[in-house]
CSV table of C-alpha atoms and ligand atoms in Angstrom, one decimal:
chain,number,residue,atom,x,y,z
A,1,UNK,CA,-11.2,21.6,-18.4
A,2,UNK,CA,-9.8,19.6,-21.3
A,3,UNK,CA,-11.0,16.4,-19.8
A,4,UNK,CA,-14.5,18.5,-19.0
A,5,UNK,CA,-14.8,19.0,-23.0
A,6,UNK,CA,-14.0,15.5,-23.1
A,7,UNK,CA,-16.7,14.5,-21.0
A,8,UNK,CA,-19.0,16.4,-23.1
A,9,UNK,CA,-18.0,14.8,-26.2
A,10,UNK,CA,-18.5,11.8,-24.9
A,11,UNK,CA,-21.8,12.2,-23.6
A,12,UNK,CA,-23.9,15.3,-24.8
A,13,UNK,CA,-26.0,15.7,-21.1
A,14,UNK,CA,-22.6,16.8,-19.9
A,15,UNK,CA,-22.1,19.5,-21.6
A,16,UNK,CA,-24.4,21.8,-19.6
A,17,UNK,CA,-22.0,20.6,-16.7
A,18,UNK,CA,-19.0,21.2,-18.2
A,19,UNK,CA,-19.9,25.2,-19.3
A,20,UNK,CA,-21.1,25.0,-15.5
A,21,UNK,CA,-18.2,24.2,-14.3
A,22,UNK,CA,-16.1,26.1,-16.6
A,23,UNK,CA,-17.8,28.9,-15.3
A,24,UNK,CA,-17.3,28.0,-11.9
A,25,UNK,CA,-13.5,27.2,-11.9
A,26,UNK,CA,-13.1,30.2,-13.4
A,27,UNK,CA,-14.7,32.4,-11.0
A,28,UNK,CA,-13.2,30.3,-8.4
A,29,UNK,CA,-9.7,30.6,-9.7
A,30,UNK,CA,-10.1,34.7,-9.0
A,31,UNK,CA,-10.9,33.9,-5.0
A,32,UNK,CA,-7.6,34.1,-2.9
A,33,UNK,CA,-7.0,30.8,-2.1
A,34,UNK,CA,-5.8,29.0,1.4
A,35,UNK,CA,-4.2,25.9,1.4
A,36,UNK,CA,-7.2,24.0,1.3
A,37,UNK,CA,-8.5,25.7,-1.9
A,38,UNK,CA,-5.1,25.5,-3.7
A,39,UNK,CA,-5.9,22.1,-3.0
A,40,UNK,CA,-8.9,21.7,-4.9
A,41,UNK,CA,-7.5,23.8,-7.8
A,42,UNK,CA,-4.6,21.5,-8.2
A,43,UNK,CA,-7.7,18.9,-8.2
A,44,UNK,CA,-9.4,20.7,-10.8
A,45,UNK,CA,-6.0,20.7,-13.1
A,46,UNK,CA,-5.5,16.8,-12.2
A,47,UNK,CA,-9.1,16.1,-13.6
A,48,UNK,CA,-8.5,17.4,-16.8
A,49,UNK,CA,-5.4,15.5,-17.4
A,50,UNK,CA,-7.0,12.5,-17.1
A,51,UNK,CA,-7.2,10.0,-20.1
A,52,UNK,CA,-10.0,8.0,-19.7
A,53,UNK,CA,-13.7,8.3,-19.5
A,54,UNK,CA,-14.2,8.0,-15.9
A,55,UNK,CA,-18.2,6.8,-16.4
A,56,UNK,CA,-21.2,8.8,-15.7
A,57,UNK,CA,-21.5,7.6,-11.8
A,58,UNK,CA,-18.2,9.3,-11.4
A,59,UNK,CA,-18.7,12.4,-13.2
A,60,UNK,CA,-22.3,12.9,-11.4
A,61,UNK,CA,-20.3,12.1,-8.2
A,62,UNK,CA,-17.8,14.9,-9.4
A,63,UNK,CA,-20.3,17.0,-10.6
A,64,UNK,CA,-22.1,17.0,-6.9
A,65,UNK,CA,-19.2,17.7,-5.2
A,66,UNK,CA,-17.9,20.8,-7.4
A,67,UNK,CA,-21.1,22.2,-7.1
A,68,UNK,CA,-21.4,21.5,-3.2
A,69,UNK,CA,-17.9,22.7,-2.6
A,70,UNK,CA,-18.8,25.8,-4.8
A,71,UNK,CA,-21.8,27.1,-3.9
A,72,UNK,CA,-22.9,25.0,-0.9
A,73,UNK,CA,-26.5,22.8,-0.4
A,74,UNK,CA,-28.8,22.7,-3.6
A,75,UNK,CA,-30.6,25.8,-4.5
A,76,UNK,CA,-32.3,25.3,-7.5
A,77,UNK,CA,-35.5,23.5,-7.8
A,78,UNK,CA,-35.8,19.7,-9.0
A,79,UNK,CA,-36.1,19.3,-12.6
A,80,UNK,CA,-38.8,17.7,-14.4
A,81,UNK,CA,-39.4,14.2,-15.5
A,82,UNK,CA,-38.3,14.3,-18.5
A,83,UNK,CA,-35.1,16.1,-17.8
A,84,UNK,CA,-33.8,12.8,-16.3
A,85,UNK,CA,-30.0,14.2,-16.8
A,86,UNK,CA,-30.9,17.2,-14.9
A,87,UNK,CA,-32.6,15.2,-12.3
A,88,UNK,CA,-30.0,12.6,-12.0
A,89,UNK,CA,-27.2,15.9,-11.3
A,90,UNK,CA,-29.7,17.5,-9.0
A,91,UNK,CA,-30.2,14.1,-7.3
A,92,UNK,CA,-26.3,13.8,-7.1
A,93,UNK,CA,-25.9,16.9,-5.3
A,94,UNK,CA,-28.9,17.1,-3.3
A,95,UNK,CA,-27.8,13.6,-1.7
A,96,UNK,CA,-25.1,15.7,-0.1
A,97,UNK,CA,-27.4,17.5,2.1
A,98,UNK,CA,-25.8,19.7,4.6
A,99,UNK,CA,-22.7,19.0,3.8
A,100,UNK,CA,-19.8,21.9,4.2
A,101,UNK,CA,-18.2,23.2,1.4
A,102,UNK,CA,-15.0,22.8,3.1
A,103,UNK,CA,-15.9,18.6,3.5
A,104,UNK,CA,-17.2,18.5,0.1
A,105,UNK,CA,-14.3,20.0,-1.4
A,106,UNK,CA,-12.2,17.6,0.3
A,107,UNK,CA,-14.1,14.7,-0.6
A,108,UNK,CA,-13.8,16.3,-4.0
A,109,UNK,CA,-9.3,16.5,-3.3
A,110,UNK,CA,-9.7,13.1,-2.2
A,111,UNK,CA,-12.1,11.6,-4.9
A,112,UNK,CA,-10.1,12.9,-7.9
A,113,UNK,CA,-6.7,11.6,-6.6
A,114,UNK,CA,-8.4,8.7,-6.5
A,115,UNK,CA,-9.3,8.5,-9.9
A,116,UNK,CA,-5.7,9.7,-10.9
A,117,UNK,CA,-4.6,6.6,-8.7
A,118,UNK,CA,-6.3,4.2,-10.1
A,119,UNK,CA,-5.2,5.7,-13.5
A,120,UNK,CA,-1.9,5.5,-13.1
A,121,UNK,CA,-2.2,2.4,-12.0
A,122,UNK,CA,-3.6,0.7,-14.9
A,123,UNK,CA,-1.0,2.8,-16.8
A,124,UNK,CA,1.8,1.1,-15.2
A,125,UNK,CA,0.3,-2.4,-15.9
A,126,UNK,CA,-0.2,-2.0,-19.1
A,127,UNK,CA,3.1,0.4,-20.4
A,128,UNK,CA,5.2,-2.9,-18.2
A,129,UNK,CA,8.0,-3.8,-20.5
A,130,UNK,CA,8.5,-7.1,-19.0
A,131,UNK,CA,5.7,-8.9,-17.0
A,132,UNK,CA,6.2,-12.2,-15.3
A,133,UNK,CA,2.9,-14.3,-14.7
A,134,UNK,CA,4.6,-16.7,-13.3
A,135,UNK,CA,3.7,-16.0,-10.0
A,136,UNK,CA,0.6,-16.9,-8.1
A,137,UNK,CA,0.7,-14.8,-5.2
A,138,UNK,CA,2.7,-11.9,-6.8
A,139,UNK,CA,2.5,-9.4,-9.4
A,140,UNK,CA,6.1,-8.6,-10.6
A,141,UNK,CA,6.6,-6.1,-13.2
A,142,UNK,CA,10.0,-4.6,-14.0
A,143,UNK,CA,9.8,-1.0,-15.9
A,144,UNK,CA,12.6,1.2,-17.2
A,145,UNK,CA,14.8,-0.3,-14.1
A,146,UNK,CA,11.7,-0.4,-11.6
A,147,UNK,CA,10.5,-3.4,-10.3
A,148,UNK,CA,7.7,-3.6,-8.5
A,149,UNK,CA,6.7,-6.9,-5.9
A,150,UNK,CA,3.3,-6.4,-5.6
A,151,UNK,CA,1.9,-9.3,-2.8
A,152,UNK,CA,-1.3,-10.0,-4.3
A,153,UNK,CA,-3.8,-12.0,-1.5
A,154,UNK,CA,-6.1,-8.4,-1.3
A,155,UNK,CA,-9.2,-10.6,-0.2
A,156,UNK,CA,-6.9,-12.1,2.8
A,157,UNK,CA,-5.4,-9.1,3.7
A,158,UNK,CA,-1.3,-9.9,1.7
A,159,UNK,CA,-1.4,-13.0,4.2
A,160,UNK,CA,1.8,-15.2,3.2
A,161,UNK,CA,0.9,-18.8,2.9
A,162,UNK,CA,4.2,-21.0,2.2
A,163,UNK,CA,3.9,-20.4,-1.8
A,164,UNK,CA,4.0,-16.4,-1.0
A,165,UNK,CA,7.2,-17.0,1.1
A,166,UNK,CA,8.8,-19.0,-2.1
A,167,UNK,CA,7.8,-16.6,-4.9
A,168,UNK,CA,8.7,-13.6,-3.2
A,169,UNK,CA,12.1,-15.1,-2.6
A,170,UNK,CA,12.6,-15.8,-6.0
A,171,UNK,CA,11.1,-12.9,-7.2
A,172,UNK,CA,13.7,-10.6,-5.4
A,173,UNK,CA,16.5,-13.1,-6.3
A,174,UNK,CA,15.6,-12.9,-10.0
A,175,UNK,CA,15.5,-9.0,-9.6
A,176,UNK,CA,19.0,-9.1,-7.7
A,177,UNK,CA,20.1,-11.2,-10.9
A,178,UNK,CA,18.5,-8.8,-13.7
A,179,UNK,CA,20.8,-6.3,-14.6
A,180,UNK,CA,17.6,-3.9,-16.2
A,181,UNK,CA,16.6,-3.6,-12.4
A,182,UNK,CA,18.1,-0.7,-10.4
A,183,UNK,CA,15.6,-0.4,-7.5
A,184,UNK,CA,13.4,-2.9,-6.5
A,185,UNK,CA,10.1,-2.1,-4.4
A,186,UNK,CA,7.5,-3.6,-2.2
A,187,UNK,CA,4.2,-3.1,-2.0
A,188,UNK,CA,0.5,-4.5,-1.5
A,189,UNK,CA,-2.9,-5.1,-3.6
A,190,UNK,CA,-6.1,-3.5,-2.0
A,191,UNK,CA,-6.2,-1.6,1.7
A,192,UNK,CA,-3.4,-3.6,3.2
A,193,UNK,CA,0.4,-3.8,2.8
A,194,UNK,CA,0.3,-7.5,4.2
A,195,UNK,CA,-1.0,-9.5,7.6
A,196,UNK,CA,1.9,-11.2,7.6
A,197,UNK,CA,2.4,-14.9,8.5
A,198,UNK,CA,-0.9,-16.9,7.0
A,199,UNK,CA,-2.1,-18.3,10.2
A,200,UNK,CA,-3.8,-21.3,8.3
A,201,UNK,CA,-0.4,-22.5,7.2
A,202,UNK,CA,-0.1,-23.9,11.0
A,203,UNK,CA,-3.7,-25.8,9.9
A,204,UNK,CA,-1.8,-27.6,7.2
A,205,UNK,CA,-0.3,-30.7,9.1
A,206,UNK,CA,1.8,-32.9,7.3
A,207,UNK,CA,1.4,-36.7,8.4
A,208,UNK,CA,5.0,-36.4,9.8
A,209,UNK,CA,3.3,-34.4,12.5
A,210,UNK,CA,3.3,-31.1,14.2
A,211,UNK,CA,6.9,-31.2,14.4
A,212,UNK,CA,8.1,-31.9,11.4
A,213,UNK,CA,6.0,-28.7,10.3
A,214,UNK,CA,7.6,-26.8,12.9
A,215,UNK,CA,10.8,-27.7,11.7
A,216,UNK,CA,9.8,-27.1,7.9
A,217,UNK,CA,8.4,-23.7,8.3
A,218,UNK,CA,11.6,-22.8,10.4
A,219,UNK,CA,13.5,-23.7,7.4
A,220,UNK,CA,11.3,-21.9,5.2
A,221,UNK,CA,11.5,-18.6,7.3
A,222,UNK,CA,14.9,-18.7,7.3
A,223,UNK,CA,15.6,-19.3,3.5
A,224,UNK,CA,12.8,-16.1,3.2
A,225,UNK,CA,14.9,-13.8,5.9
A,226,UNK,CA,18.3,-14.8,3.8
A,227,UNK,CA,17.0,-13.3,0.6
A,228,UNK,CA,16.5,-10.1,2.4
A,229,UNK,CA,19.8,-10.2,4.0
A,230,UNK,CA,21.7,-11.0,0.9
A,231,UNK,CA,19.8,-8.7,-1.5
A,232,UNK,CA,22.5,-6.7,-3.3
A,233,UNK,CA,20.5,-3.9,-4.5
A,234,UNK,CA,18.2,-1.0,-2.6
A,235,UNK,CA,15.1,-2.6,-1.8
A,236,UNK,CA,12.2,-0.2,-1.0
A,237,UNK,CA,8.8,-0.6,1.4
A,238,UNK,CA,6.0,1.2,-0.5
A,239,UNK,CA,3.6,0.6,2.5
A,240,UNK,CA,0.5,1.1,1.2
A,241,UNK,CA,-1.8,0.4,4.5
A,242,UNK,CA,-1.4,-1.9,7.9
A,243,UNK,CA,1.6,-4.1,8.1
A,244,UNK,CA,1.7,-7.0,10.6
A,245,UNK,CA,4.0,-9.5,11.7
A,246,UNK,CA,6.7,-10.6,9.4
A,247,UNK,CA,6.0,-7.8,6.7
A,248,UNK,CA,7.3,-5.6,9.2
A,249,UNK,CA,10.0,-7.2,10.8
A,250,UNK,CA,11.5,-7.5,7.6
A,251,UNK,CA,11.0,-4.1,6.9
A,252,UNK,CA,14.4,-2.9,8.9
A,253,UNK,CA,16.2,-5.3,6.3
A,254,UNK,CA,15.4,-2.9,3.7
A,255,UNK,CA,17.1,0.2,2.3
A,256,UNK,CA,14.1,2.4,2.7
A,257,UNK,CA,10.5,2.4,4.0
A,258,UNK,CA,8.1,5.1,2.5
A,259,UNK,CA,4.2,4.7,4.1
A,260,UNK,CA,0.8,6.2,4.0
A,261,UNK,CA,-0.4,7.7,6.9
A,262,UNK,CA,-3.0,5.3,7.3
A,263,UNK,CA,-0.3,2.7,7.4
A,264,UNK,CA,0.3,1.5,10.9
A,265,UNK,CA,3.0,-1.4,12.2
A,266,UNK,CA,2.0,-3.9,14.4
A,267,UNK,CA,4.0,-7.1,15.5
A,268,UNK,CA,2.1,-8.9,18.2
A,269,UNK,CA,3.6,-12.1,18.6
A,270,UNK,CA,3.6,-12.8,22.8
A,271,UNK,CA,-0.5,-12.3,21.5
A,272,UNK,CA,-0.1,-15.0,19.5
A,273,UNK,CA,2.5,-17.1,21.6
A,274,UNK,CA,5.4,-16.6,19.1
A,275,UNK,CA,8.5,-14.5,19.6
A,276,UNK,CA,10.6,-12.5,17.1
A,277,UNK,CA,11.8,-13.2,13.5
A,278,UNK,CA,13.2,-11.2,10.5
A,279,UNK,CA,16.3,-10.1,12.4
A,280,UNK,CA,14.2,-7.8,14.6
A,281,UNK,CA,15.5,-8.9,18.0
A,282,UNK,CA,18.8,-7.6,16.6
A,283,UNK,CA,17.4,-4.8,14.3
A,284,UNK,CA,14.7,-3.1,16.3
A,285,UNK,CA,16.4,-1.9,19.6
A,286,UNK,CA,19.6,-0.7,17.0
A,287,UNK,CA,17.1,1.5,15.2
A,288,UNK,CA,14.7,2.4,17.8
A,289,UNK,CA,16.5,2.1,21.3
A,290,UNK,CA,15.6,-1.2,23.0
A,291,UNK,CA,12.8,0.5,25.2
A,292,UNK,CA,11.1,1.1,22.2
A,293,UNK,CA,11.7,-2.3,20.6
A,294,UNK,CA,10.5,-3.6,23.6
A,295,UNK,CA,6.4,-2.1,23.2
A,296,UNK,CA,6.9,-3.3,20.1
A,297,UNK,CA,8.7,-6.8,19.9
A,298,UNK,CA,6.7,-7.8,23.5
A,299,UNK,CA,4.3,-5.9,24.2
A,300,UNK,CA,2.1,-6.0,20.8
A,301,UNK,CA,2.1,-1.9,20.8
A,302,UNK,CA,1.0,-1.1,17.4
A,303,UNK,CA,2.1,2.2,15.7
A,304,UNK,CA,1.2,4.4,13.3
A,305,UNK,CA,2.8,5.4,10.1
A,306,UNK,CA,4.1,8.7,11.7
A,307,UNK,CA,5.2,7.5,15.0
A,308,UNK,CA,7.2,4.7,13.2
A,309,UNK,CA,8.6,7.6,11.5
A,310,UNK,CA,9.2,9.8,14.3
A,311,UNK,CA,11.9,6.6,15.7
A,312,UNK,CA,13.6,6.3,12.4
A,313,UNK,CA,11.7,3.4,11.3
A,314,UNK,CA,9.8,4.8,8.3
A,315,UNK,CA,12.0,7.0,5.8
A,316,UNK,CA,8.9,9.1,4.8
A,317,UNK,CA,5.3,9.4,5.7
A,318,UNK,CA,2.6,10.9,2.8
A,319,UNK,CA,-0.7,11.7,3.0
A,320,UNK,CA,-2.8,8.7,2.0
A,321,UNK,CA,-4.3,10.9,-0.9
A,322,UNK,CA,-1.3,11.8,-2.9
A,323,UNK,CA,0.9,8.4,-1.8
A,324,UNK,CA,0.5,6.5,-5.3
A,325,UNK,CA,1.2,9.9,-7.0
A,326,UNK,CA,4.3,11.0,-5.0
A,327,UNK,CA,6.1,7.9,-4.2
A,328,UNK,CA,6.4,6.3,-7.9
A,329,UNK,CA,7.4,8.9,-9.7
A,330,UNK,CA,10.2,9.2,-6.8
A,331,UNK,CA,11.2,5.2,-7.5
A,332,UNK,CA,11.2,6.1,-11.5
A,333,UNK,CA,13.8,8.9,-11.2
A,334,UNK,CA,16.2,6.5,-8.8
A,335,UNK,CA,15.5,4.0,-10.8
A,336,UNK,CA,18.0,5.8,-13.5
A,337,UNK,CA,20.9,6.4,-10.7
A,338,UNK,CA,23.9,4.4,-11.7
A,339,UNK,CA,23.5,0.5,-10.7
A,340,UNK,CA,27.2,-0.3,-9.2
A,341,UNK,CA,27.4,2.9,-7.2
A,342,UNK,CA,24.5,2.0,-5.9
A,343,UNK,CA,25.0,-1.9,-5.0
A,344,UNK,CA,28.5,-0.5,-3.5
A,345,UNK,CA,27.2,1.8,-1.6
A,346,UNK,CA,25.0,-0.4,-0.1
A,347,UNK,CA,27.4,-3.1,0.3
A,348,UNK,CA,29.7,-0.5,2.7
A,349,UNK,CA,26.5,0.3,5.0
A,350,UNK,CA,25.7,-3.3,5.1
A,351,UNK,CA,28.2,-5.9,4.6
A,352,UNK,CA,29.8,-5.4,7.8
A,353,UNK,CA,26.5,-6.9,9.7
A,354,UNK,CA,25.2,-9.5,7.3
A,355,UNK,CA,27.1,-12.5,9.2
A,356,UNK,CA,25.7,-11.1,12.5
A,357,UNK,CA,21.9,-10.9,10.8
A,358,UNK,CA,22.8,-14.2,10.0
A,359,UNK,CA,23.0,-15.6,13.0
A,360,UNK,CA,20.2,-13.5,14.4
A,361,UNK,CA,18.5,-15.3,11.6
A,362,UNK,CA,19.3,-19.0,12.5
A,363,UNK,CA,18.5,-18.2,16.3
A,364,UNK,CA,15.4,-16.7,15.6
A,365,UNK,CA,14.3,-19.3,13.5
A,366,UNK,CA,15.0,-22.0,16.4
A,367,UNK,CA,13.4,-20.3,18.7
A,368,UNK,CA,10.0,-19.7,16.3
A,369,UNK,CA,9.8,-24.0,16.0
A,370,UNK,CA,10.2,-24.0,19.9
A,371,UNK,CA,7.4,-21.9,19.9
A,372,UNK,CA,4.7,-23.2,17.1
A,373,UNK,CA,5.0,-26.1,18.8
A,374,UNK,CA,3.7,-24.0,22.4
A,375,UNK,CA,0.2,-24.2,23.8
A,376,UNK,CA,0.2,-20.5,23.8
A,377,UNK,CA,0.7,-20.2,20.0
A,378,UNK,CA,-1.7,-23.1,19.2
A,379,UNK,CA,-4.4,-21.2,21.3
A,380,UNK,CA,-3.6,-18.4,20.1
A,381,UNK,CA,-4.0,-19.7,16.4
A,382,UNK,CA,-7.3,-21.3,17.2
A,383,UNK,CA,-8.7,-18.5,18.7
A,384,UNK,CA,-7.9,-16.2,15.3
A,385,UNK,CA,-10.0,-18.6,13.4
A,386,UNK,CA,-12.7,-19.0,15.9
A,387,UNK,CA,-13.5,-15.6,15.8
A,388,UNK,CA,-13.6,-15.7,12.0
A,389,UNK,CA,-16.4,-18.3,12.4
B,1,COA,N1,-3.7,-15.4,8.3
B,1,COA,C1,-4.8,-16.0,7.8
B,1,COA,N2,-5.8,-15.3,7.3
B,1,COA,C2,-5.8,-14.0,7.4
B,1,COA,C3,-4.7,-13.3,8.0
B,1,COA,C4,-3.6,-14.0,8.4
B,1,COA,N3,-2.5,-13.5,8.9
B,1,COA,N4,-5.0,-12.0,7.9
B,1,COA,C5,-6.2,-11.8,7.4
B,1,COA,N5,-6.7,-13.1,7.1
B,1,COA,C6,-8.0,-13.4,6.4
B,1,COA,C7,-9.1,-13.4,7.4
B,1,COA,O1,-9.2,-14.7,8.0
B,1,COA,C8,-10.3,-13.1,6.5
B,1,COA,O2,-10.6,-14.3,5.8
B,1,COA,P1,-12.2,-14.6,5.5
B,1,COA,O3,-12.6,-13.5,4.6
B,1,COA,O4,-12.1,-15.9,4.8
B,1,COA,O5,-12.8,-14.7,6.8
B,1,COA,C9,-9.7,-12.1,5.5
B,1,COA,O6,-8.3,-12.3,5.5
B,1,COA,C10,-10.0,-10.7,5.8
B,1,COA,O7,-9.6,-10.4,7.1
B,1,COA,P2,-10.5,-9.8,8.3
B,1,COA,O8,-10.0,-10.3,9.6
B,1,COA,O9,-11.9,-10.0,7.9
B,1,COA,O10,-10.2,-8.2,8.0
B,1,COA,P3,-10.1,-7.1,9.2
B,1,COA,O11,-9.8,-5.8,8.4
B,1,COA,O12,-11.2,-7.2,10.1
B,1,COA,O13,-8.7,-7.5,10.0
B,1,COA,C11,-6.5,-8.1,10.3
B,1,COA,C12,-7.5,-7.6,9.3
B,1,COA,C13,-5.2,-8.3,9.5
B,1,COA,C14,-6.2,-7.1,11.4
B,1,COA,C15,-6.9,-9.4,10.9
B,1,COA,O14,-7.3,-10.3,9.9
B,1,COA,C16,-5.9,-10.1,11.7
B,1,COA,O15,-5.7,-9.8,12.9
B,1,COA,N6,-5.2,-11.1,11.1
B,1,COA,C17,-4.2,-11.8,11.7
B,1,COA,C18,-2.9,-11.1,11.7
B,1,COA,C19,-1.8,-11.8,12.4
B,1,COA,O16,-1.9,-12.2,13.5
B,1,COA,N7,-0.7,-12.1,11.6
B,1,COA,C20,0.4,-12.9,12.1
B,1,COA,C21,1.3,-12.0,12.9
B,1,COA,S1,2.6,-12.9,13.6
């Protein structure tokens, strides 16, 4: 209730709301509680550790779903005009009409994660020890051996135009090369993890010709696969929504994938008249079985978060809710595990493949110019930004 008082201080109207609730939390607190109550009590606890003012939209919104979860639909008449406080509460909760206390005190579980998320969040950018802004496409902070590659396109979904592919090379290589970096991590800005492979990068034709691009972006790819390949220390997925095409074929080059479960994983290149890349013609079938591999490498079967689990694809899957919350902390306390045992460690599970992933690599990567230079893929392209029109 701390950040209740809080609240109160901040904004006298509140403080009828906060005795309210007080009252409330505390009667609750007697009921005996199933695991969706539990729930909302550890809710209750998160809200008053939170630092910041959360602004009076977001405490009317909490306010109506405390009191929805709690007692159920409105009961109380609507106050008077000049109560506008009291009307603007009553309005909040009313607006919830019929519904269930169950729903609203989910809503209520899933609203005040939220706010811790987005909390935390701003606490990470702003305790970052080191922050580079010399990236475009990227956010890169590295914190107390933590570094965190954030792909940073939200509005086009993570999509990696050619100056994405060359940061987030160097970005790893520079956190390969910083000895304050134990663990470095993945992850995206806004609802997706990344759409992979910009499509418009194909629009961009040099006057060399198609060709010549072809043969460009095969070089790029391959220079973008090598940096996983060679990357000495564990490199984790955070995979904070869908992943498509080349965000998730790289994904089997890294130590460890943990994903929300409204992540899915979808590769659909024959859609789009390409074929394989990231090593996953050689990666996929080892980890999954090659039937598998096959629905998705071919056949454009997209998965979700817990069936990419369920074939060893995905380390751990977490309920979208409580992802932010659970999965950093984790990274912070590897994050102190000592550096060499851990680069040699993953030097004896890995070494013995890299020439081979390699050569998948270089393979791959011919076969990709083959294809950009196909009908199928230039259809295929077109047809992505037709629809957009
Ligand atoms: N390349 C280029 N632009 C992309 C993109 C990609 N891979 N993925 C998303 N975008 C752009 C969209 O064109 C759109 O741009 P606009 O706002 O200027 O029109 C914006 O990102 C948002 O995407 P939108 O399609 O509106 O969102 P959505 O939620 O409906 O769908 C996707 C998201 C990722 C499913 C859809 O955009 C898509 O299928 N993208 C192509 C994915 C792909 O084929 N990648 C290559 C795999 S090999």
């Amino acid at each position: 209730m701390a950040t209740l008082c809080r609240f109160s201080r901040l904004s006298p109207y509140y403080s009828g709301v906060v005795q309210q609730l007080t009252r409330l939390a505390s009667v609750n607190s007697l009921r005996c509680m199933s695991g969706l109550s539990a729930q909302f009590e550890e809710s209750k606890n998160r809200l008053s550790k939170l630092k910041n003012d959360p602004g009076n939209e977001a405490k009317l919104k909490i306010y109506a779903l405390f009191k929805q979860s709690t007692i159920g639909t409105v009961n109380t008449k609507r106050p008077g005009m000049m109560d506008f406080v009291g009307r603007a509460k009553w309005d909040a909760w009313n607006a919830l009409g019929s519904m269930s206390q169950e729903e609203a005190q989910k809503a209520y579980i899933d609203y005040i994660n939220s706010l811790v998320a987005e909390e935390q969040e701003e606490q990470q950018e702003t305790q970052t020890t080191s922050s580079t802004q010399k990236y475009e496409c990227l956010d890169v902070t590295v914190q107390d051996g933590l570094c965190v590659i954030k792909l940073n396109r939200p509005k086009k979904k993570n999509a990696i135009t050619v100056q994405m592919y060359n940061e987030w090379s160097s970005a790893l290589k520079e956190a390969d090369e910083d000895p304050g970096v134990v663990i470095t991590a993945v992850t995206g800005a806004g609802d997706f993890y990344c759409s992979g492979n910009d499509l418009s990068n194909f629009m961009n034709i040099p006057p060399e010709g198609m060709k010549q691009m072809a043969i460009d972006s095969g070089k790029l790819l391959n220079r973008f696969v090598s940096s996983f390949i060679d990357f000495k220390k564990p490199l984790i997925a955070v995979v904070n929504g869908p992943a498509v095409g080349v965000s998730v074929t790289i994904m089997a080059l890294f130590d460890a994938v943990y994903a929300t479960d409204k992540a899915t994983f979808h590769t659909p290149f024959s859609a789009l008249g390409q074929s394989p890349e990231g090593c996953s013609s050689y990666t996929f079938p080892r980890i999954m079985g090659t039937s598998k591999a096959t629905e998705l490498l071919l056949f454009n079967k997209k998965i979700t978060a817990h069936e990419a689990e369920k074939i060893g694809f995905v380390s751990e899957v977490f309920p979208d809710s409580s992802f932010q919350q659970e999965v950093w902390p984790r990274l912070q306390a590897l994050s102190k595990l000592p550096i060499n045992s851990l680069i040699f460690s993953k030097a004896l599970t890995r070494d013995m493949e890299k020439d081979v992933l390699h050569k998948v690599n270089d393979i791959e990567c011919d076969r990709l110019v083959e294809r950009w230079l196909s009908d199928d893929c230039a259809k295929a392209i077109m047809a992505f930004f037709s629809r957009k029109k």
